[in-house]
């Protein structure tokens, strides 16, 4: 398989991959948000130190997921997927936290 043929295959996958990223990223964001507030399945946060550790881990995972996706999609020139990745990782936490504030009033 030639490199040009492989590159064309990657470029053709940009649209379907953007849809997949658009579905997976909100799920990852919600999981990390649950981890931040101590609602991880089977892991109950009982002390302040455990809560701080869970928040730190969730933040690191979020930043690594964001940066890793940006680097990978930019390196492969998958621009639709890159924009979808950025949009879902910025909008999902904003919407979820905004809804939480509205519901708590």
PDB file of C-alpha atoms in Angstrom:
ATOM      1  CA  UNK A   1       0.000   0.000   0.000  1.00  0.00           C
ATOM      2  CA  UNK A   2       1.491   3.303  -0.995  1.00  0.00           C
ATOM      3  CA  UNK A   3       1.736   6.265   1.353  1.00  0.00           C
ATOM      4  CA  UNK A   4      -0.511   8.380  -0.882  1.00  0.00           C
ATOM      5  CA  UNK A   5      -3.232   5.740  -0.802  1.00  0.00           C
ATOM      6  CA  UNK A   6      -2.973   5.524   2.988  1.00  0.00           C
ATOM      7  CA  UNK A   7      -3.138   9.330   3.293  1.00  0.00           C
ATOM      8  CA  UNK A   8      -6.265   9.463   1.106  1.00  0.00           C
ATOM      9  CA  UNK A   9      -7.882   6.820   3.285  1.00  0.00           C
ATOM     10  CA  UNK A  10      -7.185   8.843   6.404  1.00  0.00           C
ATOM     11  CA  UNK A  11      -8.560  11.994   4.785  1.00  0.00           C
ATOM     12  CA  UNK A  12     -11.729  10.174   3.670  1.00  0.00           C
ATOM     13  CA  UNK A  13     -12.293   9.060   7.268  1.00  0.00           C
ATOM     14  CA  UNK A  14     -12.474  12.668   8.515  1.00  0.00           C
ATOM     15  CA  UNK A  15     -16.277  12.919   8.319  1.00  0.00           C
ATOM     16  CA  UNK A  16     -17.178   9.614  10.012  1.00  0.00           C
ATOM     17  CA  UNK A  17     -14.431  10.116  12.568  1.00  0.00           C
ATOM     18  CA  UNK A  18     -15.790  13.578  13.423  1.00  0.00           C
ATOM     19  CA  UNK A  19     -19.193  12.022  14.128  1.00  0.00           C
ATOM     20  CA  UNK A  20     -17.603   9.364  16.335  1.00  0.00           C
ATOM     21  CA  UNK A  21     -15.609  11.986  18.238  1.00  0.00           C
ATOM     22  CA  UNK A  22     -18.782  14.043  18.622  1.00  0.00           C
ATOM     23  CA  UNK A  23     -20.491  11.089  20.305  1.00  0.00           C
ATOM     24  CA  UNK A  24     -17.604   9.843  22.462  1.00  0.00           C
ATOM     25  CA  UNK A  25     -16.290  13.173  23.797  1.00  0.00           C
ATOM     26  CA  UNK A  26     -19.484  14.181  25.671  1.00  0.00           C
ATOM     27  CA  UNK A  27     -19.518  10.751  27.319  1.00  0.00           C
ATOM     28  CA  UNK A  28     -15.896  11.185  28.397  1.00  0.00           C
ATOM     29  CA  UNK A  29     -16.644  14.695  29.691  1.00  0.00           C
ATOM     30  CA  UNK A  30     -19.613  13.503  31.735  1.00  0.00           C
ATOM     31  CA  UNK A  31     -17.549  10.649  33.173  1.00  0.00           C
ATOM     32  CA  UNK A  32     -14.774  13.027  34.161  1.00  0.00           C
ATOM     33  CA  UNK A  33     -17.296  15.421  35.689  1.00  0.00           C
ATOM     34  CA  UNK A  34     -18.735  12.581  37.746  1.00  0.00           C
ATOM     35  CA  UNK A  35     -15.201  11.721  38.794  1.00  0.00           C
ATOM     36  CA  UNK A  36     -14.602  15.325  39.835  1.00  0.00           C
ATOM     37  CA  UNK A  37     -17.667  15.484  42.073  1.00  0.00           C
ATOM     38  CA  UNK A  38     -16.976  12.066  43.565  1.00  0.00           C
ATOM     39  CA  UNK A  39     -19.636  10.074  41.784  1.00  0.00           C
ATOM     40  CA  UNK A  40     -17.377   7.478  40.194  1.00  0.00           C
ATOM     41  CA  UNK A  41     -19.017   4.082  40.092  1.00  0.00           C
ATOM     42  CA  UNK A  42     -17.852   1.975  43.004  1.00  0.00           C
ATOM     43  CA  UNK A  43     -15.460   4.609  44.379  1.00  0.00           C
ATOM     44  CA  UNK A  44     -16.957   6.731  47.106  1.00  0.00           C
ATOM     45  CA  UNK A  45     -14.971   9.785  48.142  1.00  0.00           C
ATOM     46  CA  UNK A  46     -14.964  10.037  51.929  1.00  0.00           C
ATOM     47  CA  UNK A  47     -12.170  12.457  52.844  1.00  0.00           C
ATOM     48  CA  UNK A  48     -11.004  15.820  51.586  1.00  0.00           C
ATOM     49  CA  UNK A  49      -7.707  14.315  50.444  1.00  0.00           C
ATOM     50  CA  UNK A  50      -9.517  11.713  48.348  1.00  0.00           C
ATOM     51  CA  UNK A  51     -11.730  14.419  46.875  1.00  0.00           C
ATOM     52  CA  UNK A  52      -8.707  16.531  45.949  1.00  0.00           C
ATOM     53  CA  UNK A  53      -6.968  13.507  44.430  1.00  0.00           C
ATOM     54  CA  UNK A  54     -10.057  12.660  42.341  1.00  0.00           C
ATOM     55  CA  UNK A  55     -10.360  16.264  41.135  1.00  0.00           C
ATOM     56  CA  UNK A  56      -6.670  16.406  40.214  1.00  0.00           C
ATOM     57  CA  UNK A  57      -6.830  13.114  38.334  1.00  0.00           C
ATOM     58  CA  UNK A  58      -9.960  14.163  36.432  1.00  0.00           C
ATOM     59  CA  UNK A  59      -8.348  17.463  35.456  1.00  0.00           C
ATOM     60  CA  UNK A  60      -5.173  15.740  34.244  1.00  0.00           C
ATOM     61  CA  UNK A  61      -7.192  13.212  32.232  1.00  0.00           C
ATOM     62  CA  UNK A  62      -9.263  16.002  30.672  1.00  0.00           C
ATOM     63  CA  UNK A  63      -6.172  18.018  29.676  1.00  0.00           C
ATOM     64  CA  UNK A  64      -4.399  14.923  28.294  1.00  0.00           C
ATOM     65  CA  UNK A  65      -7.529  13.918  26.320  1.00  0.00           C
ATOM     66  CA  UNK A  66      -7.880  17.455  24.918  1.00  0.00           C
ATOM     67  CA  UNK A  67      -4.183  17.893  24.058  1.00  0.00           C
ATOM     68  CA  UNK A  68      -3.755  14.366  22.715  1.00  0.00           C
ATOM     69  CA  UNK A  69      -6.739  14.683  20.420  1.00  0.00           C
ATOM     70  CA  UNK A  70      -5.652  18.102  19.213  1.00  0.00           C
ATOM     71  CA  UNK A  71      -2.133  16.870  18.432  1.00  0.00           C
ATOM     72  CA  UNK A  72      -3.298  13.705  16.714  1.00  0.00           C
ATOM     73  CA  UNK A  73      -6.002  15.297  14.590  1.00  0.00           C
ATOM     74  CA  UNK A  74      -3.810  18.266  13.640  1.00  0.00           C
ATOM     75  CA  UNK A  75      -0.906  15.984  12.714  1.00  0.00           C
ATOM     76  CA  UNK A  76      -3.203  13.937  10.472  1.00  0.00           C
ATOM     77  CA  UNK A  77      -4.849  17.112   9.083  1.00  0.00           C
ATOM     78  CA  UNK A  78      -8.323  15.944  10.131  1.00  0.00           C
ATOM     79  CA  UNK A  79      -9.752  19.436  10.472  1.00  0.00           C
ATOM     80  CA  UNK A  80     -13.433  18.543  10.890  1.00  0.00           C
ATOM     81  CA  UNK A  81     -12.536  16.070  13.587  1.00  0.00           C
ATOM     82  CA  UNK A  82     -10.266  18.594  15.296  1.00  0.00           C
ATOM     83  CA  UNK A  83     -13.010  21.232  15.372  1.00  0.00           C
ATOM     84  CA  UNK A  84     -15.539  18.684  16.627  1.00  0.00           C
ATOM     85  CA  UNK A  85     -13.091  17.596  19.324  1.00  0.00           C
ATOM     86  CA  UNK A  86     -12.548  21.168  20.503  1.00  0.00           C
ATOM     87  CA  UNK A  87     -16.228  22.089  20.360  1.00  0.00           C
ATOM     88  CA  UNK A  88     -17.443  19.061  22.287  1.00  0.00           C
ATOM     89  CA  UNK A  89     -14.757  19.355  24.953  1.00  0.00           C
ATOM     90  CA  UNK A  90     -15.498  23.042  25.508  1.00  0.00           C
ATOM     91  CA  UNK A  91     -19.291  23.028  25.149  1.00  0.00           C
ATOM     92  CA  UNK A  92     -20.160  19.831  27.025  1.00  0.00           C
ATOM     93  CA  UNK A  93     -18.814  20.884  30.447  1.00  0.00           C
ATOM     94  CA  UNK A  94     -20.237  24.367  29.936  1.00  0.00           C
ATOM     95  CA  UNK A  95     -23.709  23.037  29.169  1.00  0.00           C
ATOM     96  CA  UNK A  96     -23.673  20.433  31.960  1.00  0.00           C
ATOM     97  CA  UNK A  97     -22.495  22.910  34.592  1.00  0.00           C
ATOM     98  CA  UNK A  98     -24.926  25.554  33.309  1.00  0.00           C
ATOM     99  CA  UNK A  99     -27.813  23.102  33.615  1.00  0.00           C
ATOM    100  CA  UNK A 100     -26.651  22.159  37.104  1.00  0.00           C
ATOM    101  CA  UNK A 101     -26.711  25.810  38.141  1.00  0.00           C
ATOM    102  CA  UNK A 102     -30.184  26.304  36.647  1.00  0.00           C
ATOM    103  CA  UNK A 103     -31.558  23.200  38.326  1.00  0.00           C
ATOM    104  CA  UNK A 104     -30.109  24.132  41.717  1.00  0.00           C
ATOM    105  CA  UNK A 105     -31.932  27.494  41.790  1.00  0.00           C
TER     106      UNK A 105
END
